[in-house]
Coordinates of C-alpha atoms in Angstrom, one line a residue:
Chain A
M93 CA -2.4 13.3 -2.5
K94 CA -4.2 12.4 -5.7
T95 CA -2.7 10.0 -8.2
A96 CA -0.8 12.0 -10.8
L97 CA -0.9 11.0 -14.5
D98 CA 2.9 10.4 -14.2
C99 CA 2.2 7.8 -11.5
I100 CA 0.4 5.5 -14.0
P101 CA 3.4 4.4 -16.1
C102 CA 5.3 3.9 -12.8
L103 CA 2.5 1.8 -11.4
V104 CA 2.4 -0.3 -14.6
R105 CA 6.2 -0.8 -14.4
Q106 CA 5.9 -1.7 -10.7
S107 CA 3.2 -4.2 -11.5
L108 CA 5.3 -6.0 -14.1
E109 CA 8.2 -6.2 -11.6
A110 CA 5.9 -7.6 -9.0
A111 CA 4.3 -10.1 -11.5
R112 CA 7.8 -11.4 -12.2
R113 CA 8.3 -12.1 -8.5
V114 CA 5.1 -14.1 -8.4
T115 CA 5.6 -16.2 -11.5
A116 CA 8.4 -17.1 -13.9
E117 CA 5.8 -17.9 -16.6
P118 CA 5.7 -15.2 -19.3
A119 CA 2.0 -16.0 -20.1
A120 CA 1.0 -15.5 -16.5
Q121 CA 3.0 -12.3 -16.2
E122 CA 1.2 -11.0 -19.4
R123 CA -2.2 -11.9 -17.9
I124 CA -1.4 -10.0 -14.7
L125 CA -0.2 -7.0 -16.7
R126 CA -3.3 -6.9 -18.9
E127 CA -5.5 -7.0 -15.8
V128 CA -3.6 -4.1 -14.2
L129 CA -3.9 -2.1 -17.4
G130 CA -7.6 -2.7 -17.4
W131 CA -8.0 -1.5 -13.8
T132 CA -5.7 1.4 -14.4
A133 CA -7.8 2.6 -17.3
A134 CA -10.8 2.8 -15.0
M135 CA -9.1 3.9 -11.8
D136 CA -10.1 6.8 -9.6
L137 CA -7.3 9.3 -9.8
C138 CA -8.6 11.2 -6.7
A139 CA -7.3 8.2 -4.7
P140 CA -3.6 8.1 -3.7
P141 CA -1.3 5.8 -5.7
P142 CA -1.0 3.3 -2.8
L143 CA -4.7 2.4 -3.2
L144 CA -4.1 1.0 -6.7
A145 CA -0.9 -0.6 -5.5
Q146 CA -2.8 -2.3 -2.7
R147 CA -5.3 -3.8 -5.2
I148 CA -2.5 -5.0 -7.5
H149 CA -0.5 -6.6 -4.7
R150 CA -3.5 -8.3 -3.1
H151 CA -4.3 -9.8 -6.5
L152 CA -0.7 -11.0 -6.9
R153 CA -0.7 -12.6 -3.5
R154 CA -3.9 -14.4 -4.3
I155 CA -2.4 -15.7 -7.6
G156 CA 0.7 -16.9 -5.6
G157 CA -1.6 -18.9 -3.2
G158 CA -1.1 -16.4 -0.4
T159 CA 2.6 -16.5 -0.3
D160 CA 4.5 -13.2 -0.1
P161 CA 6.5 -12.7 -3.3
Y162 CA 8.7 -10.1 -1.5
Q163 CA 9.6 -12.4 1.4
T164 CA 13.1 -13.3 0.1
V165 CA 14.1 -9.7 -0.8
K166 CA 12.7 -8.4 2.5
A167 CA 14.8 -11.0 4.4
A168 CA 17.9 -9.9 2.4
H169 CA 17.2 -6.2 3.2
N170 CA 16.9 -7.1 6.9
R171 CA 20.2 -8.9 6.8
L172 CA 21.9 -6.0 5.0
A173 CA 20.5 -3.5 7.5
A174 CA 21.5 -5.7 10.5
G175 CA 25.0 -5.9 9.1
L176 CA 25.3 -2.1 8.9
M177 CA 24.1 -1.5 12.5
P178 CA 27.4 -1.9 14.4
E179 CA 29.0 0.8 12.3
L180 CA 26.0 3.0 12.6
R181 CA 25.9 2.6 16.4
R182 CA 29.6 3.6 16.5
R183 CA 28.6 6.8 14.5
M184 CA 25.7 7.4 16.9
T185 CA 28.0 7.1 20.0
A186 CA 30.4 9.7 18.5
A187 CA 27.7 12.1 17.2
P188 CA 27.6 15.6 18.7
D189 CA 23.8 15.7 17.9
P190 CA 22.5 12.1 18.1
L191 CA 18.8 13.1 17.4
Y192 CA 19.9 14.8 14.1
L193 CA 22.1 11.9 13.0
A194 CA 19.5 9.3 13.8
L195 CA 16.9 11.3 11.8
R196 CA 19.2 11.5 8.8
L197 CA 20.1 7.8 9.0
A198 CA 16.4 6.9 9.2
I199 CA 15.7 9.0 6.2
A200 CA 18.7 7.6 4.3
G201 CA 17.4 4.1 5.1
N202 CA 14.3 5.1 3.1
A203 CA 16.5 4.3 0.0
I204 CA 15.3 0.7 0.5
D205 CA 12.1 1.0 -1.6
L206 CA 10.9 -1.4 -4.2
G207 CA 8.0 0.8 -5.2
A208 CA 10.0 3.8 -6.4
P209 CA 12.0 4.0 -9.6
V210 CA 15.4 3.9 -7.7
E211 CA 18.3 1.5 -7.3
T212 CA 18.0 -0.6 -4.1
D213 CA 21.0 -2.9 -4.4
D214 CA 23.3 -3.4 -1.5
K215 CA 25.8 -0.9 -2.9
A216 CA 23.2 1.9 -3.3
V217 CA 21.9 1.3 0.2
R218 CA 25.4 1.3 1.8
A219 CA 26.2 4.5 -0.1
A220 CA 22.9 6.1 1.1
L221 CA 23.7 5.4 4.7
A222 CA 27.4 6.5 4.4
N223 CA 26.4 9.8 2.8
A224 CA 23.3 10.4 5.0
L225 CA 24.7 13.7 6.3
E226 CA 25.8 14.9 2.8
D227 CA 22.5 14.6 1.0
P228 CA 20.5 17.8 0.8
F229 CA 18.1 18.3 3.8
A230 CA 14.9 20.3 4.0
G231 CA 13.0 20.7 7.2
D232 CA 12.9 22.6 10.5
M233 CA 15.0 20.5 12.8
E234 CA 14.6 22.8 15.8
D235 CA 10.8 22.7 15.5
F236 CA 11.0 18.9 15.4
R237 CA 13.4 18.9 18.4
R238 CA 10.9 21.0 20.4
A239 CA 8.0 18.7 19.4
V240 CA 10.0 15.6 20.5
A241 CA 11.0 17.3 23.8
R242 CA 7.4 17.9 24.7
G243 CA 7.2 14.1 25.2
G244 CA 3.8 12.4 25.5
R245 CA 2.8 9.7 23.0
I246 CA 4.5 9.4 19.7
L247 CA 3.1 7.2 16.9
Y248 CA 5.8 6.1 14.4
L249 CA 4.5 4.8 11.1
A250 CA 7.1 2.4 9.7
D251 CA 7.8 2.0 6.0
N252 CA 9.9 -0.8 4.7
A253 CA 11.8 -3.9 5.8
G254 CA 15.5 -3.3 6.3
E255 CA 14.8 0.4 6.7
I256 CA 13.0 -0.4 10.0
F257 CA 16.4 -1.2 11.5
F258 CA 17.5 2.4 11.0
D259 CA 14.1 3.6 12.3
R260 CA 15.1 1.9 15.6
L261 CA 18.0 4.3 16.0
L262 CA 15.6 7.3 15.8
V263 CA 13.1 5.7 18.1
E264 CA 15.8 5.3 20.7
Q265 CA 16.4 9.1 20.6
L266 CA 12.7 10.0 21.2
A267 CA 12.7 9.3 25.0
P268 CA 11.2 10.2 27.3
A269 CA 8.2 10.1 24.9
Q270 CA 6.3 6.8 24.8
V271 CA 6.7 5.5 21.3
T272 CA 4.3 3.2 19.5
M273 CA 5.5 1.9 16.1
A274 CA 2.9 0.8 13.6
V275 CA 3.6 -1.6 10.8
R276 CA 1.4 -2.8 8.0
G277 CA -1.3 -5.3 8.9
A278 CA -0.3 -7.7 6.2
P279 CA 2.6 -8.1 3.7
V280 CA 2.5 -5.7 0.7
L281 CA 5.5 -4.8 -1.5
N282 CA 8.6 -4.7 0.7
D283 CA 6.7 -2.8 3.5
A284 CA 7.6 -3.7 7.1
T285 CA 5.3 -6.1 9.0
L286 CA 5.4 -7.5 12.5
T287 CA 8.0 -10.0 11.5
D288 CA 10.4 -7.2 10.3
A289 CA 9.7 -5.1 13.5
R290 CA 10.7 -8.1 15.6
E291 CA 13.8 -8.8 13.5
A292 CA 14.9 -5.2 14.0
G293 CA 14.2 -5.5 17.8
I294 CA 11.7 -2.7 17.9
E295 CA 9.8 -4.4 20.7
A296 CA 12.7 -3.6 23.0
V297 CA 12.4 0.1 22.5
A298 CA 8.7 0.7 21.6
E299 CA 5.3 -0.8 21.6
V300 CA 4.6 -2.4 18.2
I301 CA 1.1 -2.5 16.6
Q302 CA -0.3 -3.4 13.2
N303 CA -2.4 -0.9 11.3
G304 CA -4.8 -3.6 10.0
S305 CA -4.3 -2.6 6.4
D306 CA -2.4 -4.1 3.5
A307 CA -2.0 -0.8 1.6
P308 CA 1.6 0.4 1.0
G309 CA 0.8 3.6 2.9
T310 CA -1.6 4.6 5.6
I311 CA -5.2 4.8 4.2
L312 CA -7.0 5.6 7.4
D313 CA -10.4 4.3 6.2
D314 CA -8.7 0.9 5.6
C315 CA -7.0 0.7 8.9
S316 CA -8.3 -1.0 12.1
A317 CA -10.3 1.0 14.7
P318 CA -7.6 0.5 17.4
F319 CA -5.0 1.9 15.0
R320 CA -7.2 4.8 14.1
H321 CA -7.7 5.5 17.8
C322 CA -4.0 5.5 18.3
F323 CA -3.5 7.8 15.3
A324 CA -6.2 10.2 16.5
T325 CA -4.9 10.5 20.0
A326 CA -1.1 10.6 19.5
D327 CA 0.7 13.8 20.5
L328 CA 3.1 13.4 17.6
I329 CA 3.0 11.2 14.5
I330 CA 6.2 10.4 12.6
A331 CA 5.2 9.1 9.1
K332 CA 8.0 7.5 7.3
G333 CA 8.5 7.1 3.5
Q334 CA 6.8 8.2 0.3
G335 CA 3.8 5.8 0.7
N336 CA 2.8 7.3 4.1
F337 CA 3.3 10.8 2.6
E338 CA 1.2 10.0 -0.4
T339 CA -1.7 8.8 1.7
L340 CA -1.5 11.3 4.6
S341 CA -0.3 14.5 3.1
D342 CA -3.8 15.9 3.0
T343 CA -4.6 14.8 6.5
C344 CA -4.6 17.3 9.3
G345 CA -2.7 16.4 12.5
P346 CA 0.5 16.7 14.4
I347 CA 2.4 14.8 11.7
Y348 CA 6.0 14.9 10.7
F349 CA 6.7 13.3 7.3
L350 CA 10.2 11.8 7.0
F351 CA 11.3 10.6 3.6
K352 CA 13.7 10.8 0.8
V353 CA 12.3 12.3 -2.5
K354 CA 12.6 9.5 -5.1
C355 CA 10.3 10.5 -8.0
P356 CA 9.3 13.7 -9.9
V357 CA 5.7 13.5 -8.7
I358 CA 6.6 13.6 -5.0
A359 CA 9.2 16.2 -5.8
E360 CA 6.5 18.5 -7.2
H361 CA 3.9 17.7 -4.6
A362 CA 6.4 18.2 -1.7
G363 CA 8.2 21.0 -3.3
F364 CA 11.7 19.5 -3.0
A365 CA 14.2 18.2 -5.5
I366 CA 14.8 14.4 -6.0
G367 CA 17.3 13.1 -3.5
T368 CA 16.3 15.6 -0.8
H369 CA 15.9 14.3 2.8
V370 CA 12.6 15.8 3.9
L371 CA 11.4 16.5 7.4
A372 CA 8.0 18.1 6.6
G373 CA 6.0 19.2 9.6
A374 CA 2.3 19.7 9.7
A375 CA 2.7 23.3 8.5
V376 CA 4.3 21.9 5.3
A377 CA 1.6 19.3 4.7
P378 CA -0.1 21.0 1.8
K379 CA -3.8 21.5 1.1
P380 CA -5.8 20.4 4.1
P381 CA -9.2 19.2 2.9
P382 CA -12.0 21.8 3.2
N383 CA -13.8 21.8 6.6
C384 CA -10.8 20.2 8.3
A385 CA -10.5 22.3 11.4
I386 CA -7.6 21.8 13.8
D387 CA -9.7 21.3 16.9
T388 CA -11.9 18.6 15.3
E389 CA -9.2 16.7 13.4
K390 CA -9.0 13.8 15.9
D391 CA -12.7 13.1 15.8
A392 CA -12.6 13.2 12.0
H393 CA -10.3 10.2 11.9
E394 CA -12.6 8.2 14.2
R395 CA -14.8 6.9 11.5
P396 CA -16.3 3.5 12.2
Chain B
M69 CA 10.2 -8.3 -33.1
K70 CA 7.3 -8.9 -30.8
T71 CA 6.3 -6.3 -28.2
A72 CA 8.0 -7.3 -24.9
L73 CA 6.2 -6.9 -21.6
D74 CA 8.8 -4.2 -20.7
C75 CA 7.6 -2.2 -23.7
I76 CA 4.2 -1.6 -22.1
P77 CA 5.2 0.8 -19.3
C78 CA 7.4 2.6 -21.8
L79 CA 4.6 3.0 -24.3
V80 CA 2.3 4.3 -21.6
R81 CA 5.0 6.8 -20.6
Q82 CA 5.4 7.8 -24.2
S83 CA 1.7 8.2 -24.6
L84 CA 1.5 10.6 -21.6
E85 CA 4.3 12.7 -23.0
A86 CA 2.6 12.8 -26.4
A87 CA -0.8 13.7 -24.8
R88 CA 0.9 16.7 -23.2
R89 CA 2.1 17.9 -26.5
V90 CA -1.4 17.7 -27.9
T91 CA -3.3 19.4 -25.1
A92 CA -2.4 21.5 -22.0
E93 CA -5.7 20.4 -20.4
P94 CA -5.2 17.8 -17.7
A95 CA -8.7 16.3 -18.1
A96 CA -8.0 15.7 -21.8
Q97 CA -4.6 14.3 -21.1
E98 CA -6.2 11.9 -18.6
R99 CA -8.9 10.8 -21.1
I100 CA -6.1 10.0 -23.7
L101 CA -4.1 8.1 -21.2
R102 CA -7.2 6.0 -20.1
E103 CA -7.9 5.2 -23.8
V104 CA -4.3 4.1 -24.3
L105 CA -4.4 1.9 -21.2
G106 CA -7.6 0.3 -22.5
W107 CA -6.1 -0.4 -25.9
T108 CA -2.9 -1.7 -24.3
A109 CA -4.8 -4.1 -22.1
A110 CA -6.1 -5.8 -25.2
M111 CA -3.1 -5.3 -27.6
D112 CA -1.6 -8.1 -29.6
L113 CA 1.9 -8.6 -28.3
C114 CA 2.9 -10.5 -31.4
A115 CA 2.9 -7.1 -33.2
P116 CA 6.0 -4.9 -32.9
P117 CA 5.8 -1.9 -30.5
P118 CA 5.5 0.7 -33.4
L119 CA 2.1 -0.8 -34.3
L120 CA 0.6 0.4 -31.0
A121 CA 2.6 3.6 -31.2
Q122 CA 1.1 4.2 -34.7
R123 CA -2.4 3.8 -33.3
I124 CA -1.7 6.1 -30.3
H125 CA -0.2 8.9 -32.5
R126 CA -3.0 8.7 -35.1
H127 CA -5.5 9.2 -32.4
L128 CA -3.5 12.1 -30.9
R129 CA -3.3 13.9 -34.3
R130 CA -7.1 13.4 -34.7
I131 CA -7.7 15.0 -31.4
G132 CA -5.4 17.9 -32.3
G133 CA -7.4 18.5 -35.5
G134 CA -4.7 17.0 -37.7
T135 CA -1.9 19.3 -36.6
D136 CA 1.4 17.6 -35.8
P137 CA 2.1 17.9 -32.1
Y138 CA 5.8 17.3 -32.8
Q139 CA 6.2 20.0 -35.4
T140 CA 7.9 22.5 -33.1
V141 CA 10.4 20.0 -31.6
K142 CA 11.2 18.5 -35.0
A143 CA 12.0 22.0 -36.4
A144 CA 14.2 22.6 -33.4
H145 CA 16.0 19.3 -34.0
N146 CA 16.5 20.2 -37.6
R147 CA 18.0 23.6 -36.6
L148 CA 20.3 22.0 -34.1
A149 CA 21.5 19.4 -36.6
A150 CA 22.0 22.1 -39.3
G151 CA 24.1 24.1 -36.9
L152 CA 26.3 21.1 -36.2
M153 CA 26.9 20.3 -39.9
P154 CA 29.9 22.7 -40.7
E155 CA 32.0 21.2 -37.9
L156 CA 31.0 17.6 -38.9
R157 CA 31.9 18.4 -42.5
R158 CA 35.3 19.6 -41.3
R159 CA 35.7 16.3 -39.4
M160 CA 34.7 14.4 -42.6
T161 CA 37.3 16.2 -44.7
A162 CA 40.0 15.3 -42.3
A163 CA 38.9 11.7 -41.8
P164 CA 41.2 8.8 -42.8
D165 CA 38.2 6.6 -43.3
P166 CA 35.2 8.8 -44.3
L167 CA 32.8 5.9 -44.7
Y168 CA 33.4 4.7 -41.2
L169 CA 33.2 8.2 -39.7
A170 CA 30.0 8.9 -41.6
L171 CA 28.5 5.7 -40.4
R172 CA 29.4 6.5 -36.7
L173 CA 28.0 10.0 -37.0
A174 CA 24.8 8.7 -38.5
I175 CA 24.4 6.2 -35.7
A176 CA 25.3 8.9 -33.1
G177 CA 22.6 11.1 -34.6
N178 CA 20.1 8.4 -33.6
A179 CA 20.4 9.9 -30.1
I180 CA 17.6 12.2 -31.3
D181 CA 14.6 10.0 -30.4
L182 CA 11.5 11.1 -28.6
G183 CA 10.2 7.5 -28.4
A184 CA 13.0 6.0 -26.4
P185 CA 13.6 6.7 -22.7
V186 CA 16.7 8.8 -23.3
E187 CA 17.7 12.5 -22.9
T188 CA 17.4 14.3 -26.2
D189 CA 18.2 17.9 -25.2
D190 CA 20.8 19.9 -27.2
K191 CA 23.6 19.1 -24.8
A192 CA 23.0 15.3 -25.1
V193 CA 22.8 15.4 -28.9
R194 CA 26.0 17.5 -29.2
A195 CA 27.8 15.1 -26.8
A196 CA 26.6 12.1 -28.8
L197 CA 28.0 13.5 -32.0
A198 CA 31.3 14.7 -30.4
N199 CA 31.8 11.2 -28.9
A200 CA 30.6 9.3 -31.9
L201 CA 33.9 7.4 -32.3
E202 CA 34.3 6.7 -28.6
D203 CA 31.0 4.9 -28.0
P204 CA 31.2 1.1 -28.2
F205 CA 30.7 -0.3 -31.7
A206 CA 29.4 -3.7 -32.8
G207 CA 29.3 -4.8 -36.4
D208 CA 31.3 -6.0 -39.3
M209 CA 32.6 -2.8 -41.0
E210 CA 34.5 -4.7 -43.7
D211 CA 31.4 -6.7 -44.6
F212 CA 29.4 -3.4 -44.8
R213 CA 32.2 -1.8 -46.9
R214 CA 32.1 -4.7 -49.4
A215 CA 28.3 -4.5 -49.6
V216 CA 28.5 -0.8 -50.4
A217 CA 31.3 -1.2 -52.9
R218 CA 29.1 -3.6 -54.9
G219 CA 27.1 -0.5 -55.8
G220 CA 23.7 -1.1 -57.3
R221 CA 20.6 0.4 -55.7
I222 CA 20.6 1.2 -52.0
L223 CA 17.4 1.9 -50.1
Y224 CA 18.0 4.0 -47.0
L225 CA 15.2 4.0 -44.5
A226 CA 15.4 7.3 -42.5
D227 CA 14.5 7.6 -38.9
N228 CA 14.1 10.9 -37.2
A229 CA 14.0 14.7 -37.9
G230 CA 17.4 16.2 -37.1
E231 CA 19.1 12.8 -37.3
I232 CA 18.4 12.9 -41.1
F233 CA 21.0 15.7 -41.5
F234 CA 23.7 13.2 -40.3
D235 CA 22.2 10.5 -42.5
R236 CA 23.1 12.8 -45.4
L237 CA 26.8 12.5 -44.6
L238 CA 26.6 8.7 -44.9
V239 CA 24.5 8.8 -48.1
E240 CA 27.2 10.9 -49.7
Q241 CA 29.7 8.1 -49.0
L242 CA 27.6 5.5 -50.7
A243 CA 28.5 6.5 -54.3
P244 CA 28.6 5.1 -56.9
A245 CA 25.5 3.3 -55.7
Q246 CA 22.2 4.9 -56.5
V247 CA 20.6 5.8 -53.2
T248 CA 16.9 6.2 -52.5
M249 CA 16.0 7.5 -49.1
A250 CA 12.5 6.6 -47.8
V251 CA 10.8 8.8 -45.1
R252 CA 7.5 8.2 -43.3
G253 CA 4.4 8.8 -45.3
A254 CA 2.9 11.1 -42.7
P255 CA 4.0 12.7 -39.4
V256 CA 4.3 10.4 -36.5
L257 CA 6.3 11.1 -33.3
N258 CA 9.5 13.0 -34.4
D259 CA 10.1 10.7 -37.4
A260 CA 11.4 12.3 -40.5
T261 CA 9.0 13.2 -43.3
L262 CA 9.4 14.7 -46.8
T263 CA 9.7 18.2 -45.2
D264 CA 12.6 17.1 -43.0
A265 CA 14.4 15.4 -46.0
R266 CA 14.1 18.6 -47.9
E267 CA 15.4 20.7 -45.0
A268 CA 18.4 18.3 -44.8
G269 CA 19.0 18.7 -48.5
I270 CA 18.7 15.0 -49.1
E271 CA 17.2 15.6 -52.6
A272 CA 20.6 16.9 -53.7
V273 CA 22.3 13.5 -53.0
A274 CA 19.5 10.9 -53.3
E275 CA 16.0 10.2 -54.6
V276 CA 13.5 10.7 -51.8
I277 CA 10.4 8.7 -51.5
Q278 CA 7.6 8.3 -48.9
N279 CA 6.8 4.9 -47.5
G280 CA 3.1 5.5 -47.4
S281 CA 2.7 4.7 -43.7
D282 CA 2.4 6.7 -40.5
A283 CA 4.0 4.0 -38.3
P284 CA 7.2 4.9 -36.4
G285 CA 9.0 2.1 -38.1
T286 CA 8.6 0.1 -41.3
I287 CA 5.5 -2.1 -41.2
L288 CA 5.6 -3.5 -44.8
D289 CA 1.9 -4.4 -44.9
D290 CA 1.1 -0.8 -44.1
C291 CA 3.4 0.7 -46.7
S292 CA 2.5 1.7 -50.2
A293 CA 3.0 -0.7 -53.2
P294 CA 5.7 1.5 -54.8
F295 CA 7.6 1.5 -51.5
R296 CA 7.3 -2.2 -51.1
H297 CA 8.5 -2.7 -54.7
C298 CA 11.5 -0.5 -54.0
F299 CA 12.2 -2.5 -50.7
A300 CA 11.9 -5.8 -52.5
T301 CA 14.2 -4.9 -55.4
A302 CA 16.9 -3.0 -53.6
D303 CA 20.4 -4.5 -53.7
L304 CA 21.1 -3.2 -50.2
I305 CA 18.8 -1.7 -47.5
I306 CA 20.1 0.5 -44.7
A307 CA 17.5 0.6 -41.9
K308 CA 18.1 3.4 -39.4
G309 CA 17.0 3.5 -35.8
Q310 CA 15.3 1.3 -33.3
G311 CA 11.8 1.7 -34.8
N312 CA 13.0 0.2 -38.2
F313 CA 14.8 -2.5 -36.3
E314 CA 11.8 -3.4 -34.2
T315 CA 9.6 -3.7 -37.3
L316 CA 12.1 -5.4 -39.7
S317 CA 14.3 -7.5 -37.5
D318 CA 12.4 -10.7 -38.5
T319 CA 12.4 -9.8 -42.2
C320 CA 14.7 -11.5 -44.6
G321 CA 16.6 -9.4 -47.0
P322 CA 19.9 -7.6 -47.7
I323 CA 19.4 -5.3 -44.7
Y324 CA 21.9 -3.5 -42.5
F325 CA 20.4 -2.1 -39.3
L326 CA 22.1 1.0 -38.0
F327 CA 21.1 2.2 -34.5
K328 CA 22.1 3.1 -31.1
V329 CA 20.8 0.8 -28.4
K330 CA 18.7 2.9 -26.1
C331 CA 16.5 0.5 -24.0
P332 CA 16.9 -2.9 -22.3
V333 CA 14.4 -4.6 -24.6
I334 CA 16.4 -3.8 -27.7
A335 CA 19.6 -4.6 -25.9
E336 CA 18.3 -8.1 -25.2
H337 CA 16.8 -8.6 -28.6
A338 CA 19.9 -7.3 -30.5
G339 CA 22.4 -8.8 -28.0
F340 CA 24.3 -5.6 -27.4
A341 CA 24.6 -3.3 -24.3
I342 CA 22.7 0.0 -24.0
G343 CA 24.7 2.8 -25.6
T344 CA 26.3 0.5 -28.3
H345 CA 26.4 1.7 -31.9
V346 CA 25.1 -1.3 -33.8
L347 CA 25.7 -2.1 -37.5
A348 CA 23.8 -5.4 -37.7
G349 CA 23.9 -7.2 -41.1
A350 CA 21.3 -9.6 -42.4
A351 CA 23.2 -12.5 -40.7
V352 CA 22.7 -10.8 -37.4
A353 CA 19.0 -10.2 -38.0
P354 CA 17.6 -12.8 -35.7
K355 CA 14.9 -15.4 -36.2
P356 CA 13.7 -15.3 -39.8
P357 CA 10.1 -16.3 -39.9
P358 CA 9.4 -19.9 -40.9
N359 CA 9.3 -20.6 -44.6
C360 CA 11.3 -17.5 -45.3
A361 CA 13.7 -18.8 -48.0
I362 CA 16.5 -16.5 -49.3
D363 CA 15.5 -16.9 -52.9
T364 CA 11.9 -16.1 -52.5
E365 CA 12.2 -13.3 -50.0
K366 CA 11.6 -10.5 -52.5
D367 CA 8.3 -12.0 -53.7
A368 CA 7.2 -12.4 -50.2
H369 CA 7.2 -8.7 -49.7
E370 CA 5.1 -8.1 -52.8
R371 CA 1.8 -8.4 -51.1
P372 CA -1.0 -6.4 -52.6

């Protein structure tokens, strides 16, 4: 999807929050904010919001000497999620429909998002998980169930640290399909990387790969060739979170988007109210680009 | 007060909202937003936020061929306020302490603010007035009562359309002082102008003057000489709303600020939580500029 005008104030706010994680020095925070405003004034709104976010966060990491300003908060989110797992596993064991519960818990875990204008404190995250089945849900569960039952190779695009623990519950329900989980190729915002996948024990239940990109979403042109090959040949793609939806919603393919609607722009683009748990299949993915034919879509992603 | 870094995302958001009032054309809205981002990247943060807002709204009125993009919503706020007046007058008649009730109603009316990140629909405004005495209050009412009882000449700096109806209730309680109410010199945002003062019937209870400026606050250097004279010679100044607080909080003088705290930046600067009804006397006005002596303050405002 394109960057909406409403994304701009939100990106500026996010940049200020990020600048404060990089430096405690107000003058340095101001310099970063002014640079971001300058870029934003000239940005290409045809690109999805994660492209500007990628640029901002790259710059912030450069200023911070390569250290990840989100490392501490990501570790805290992983600890929080790990602490919630025993209770969630109990719920899974007792669930009449484990695939459905796992799906809802994975979407509820999408509450952990430092990019969106939402509360992400421990209390909010605990409440999101506890109420996972009460939040409004939009999606064709039976269609998803059939797609999963066909088996084959499933590519699961992870979203955030912490959240990735709950993704594991869903991955475990996708057997007998062979699951590959892709994480970002480098730290950006609080997005999950290889370290987080390992902490969540994903390697015990799926192959884990990096997508080769440091965008907080999946910008195919920016991803590695091995990742793109995996994307183009998967039988089913599960794309988690708003960032992956923003960057892939115009891409043709056997994609299911799983996310919680957290801002008015996504609400309008996806067609669901804020707070909704969305399971949006390929049929719901709006506006395929012109000349995007179903039978050539895989080749289309195989750009060098 | 200076513009805080947190004011920047808010000003960008406000600019987008304003651009949408000027034109329904997305390309024109985008052009306006890009200009604002460019200005903001280079703005002087030592100036108060209303200075940048003044520049933005001047530009918007120019684009709109001089028409006031807020005219419709201001008229609606005036109608809403007028409709609430009979009930408020009944409450005033029954009040054991009419000065205090009028003060709280005037501050509650400050809920009508299209610049701040708050709800200003009819329901929110009605609720704000209904709960005027329940909201937290910070200020020395007895000190204010004594200042009013000394009489003399009171200059009342109005804030917004609609809200100005409730200011009238307070003005009526300021007798036997002679009250002059100052409104903005030209339309800006939803700030009250001469038209709104007339609609609220202020001329029946006070002299009404314009301040000669189109800033959504009181930037003394930008105001007319007659207004500055009135400001410098008043026995008491009542400055209504966040905009007047932002522009005058570092100014010495016999000023009482009356406003509802509506954003985190003001909350920190004023030292009160969001939602608080504030009556901040001169003693609370923080950080007088260097060399601002009490006995020379009036001359200091008499710049040509």
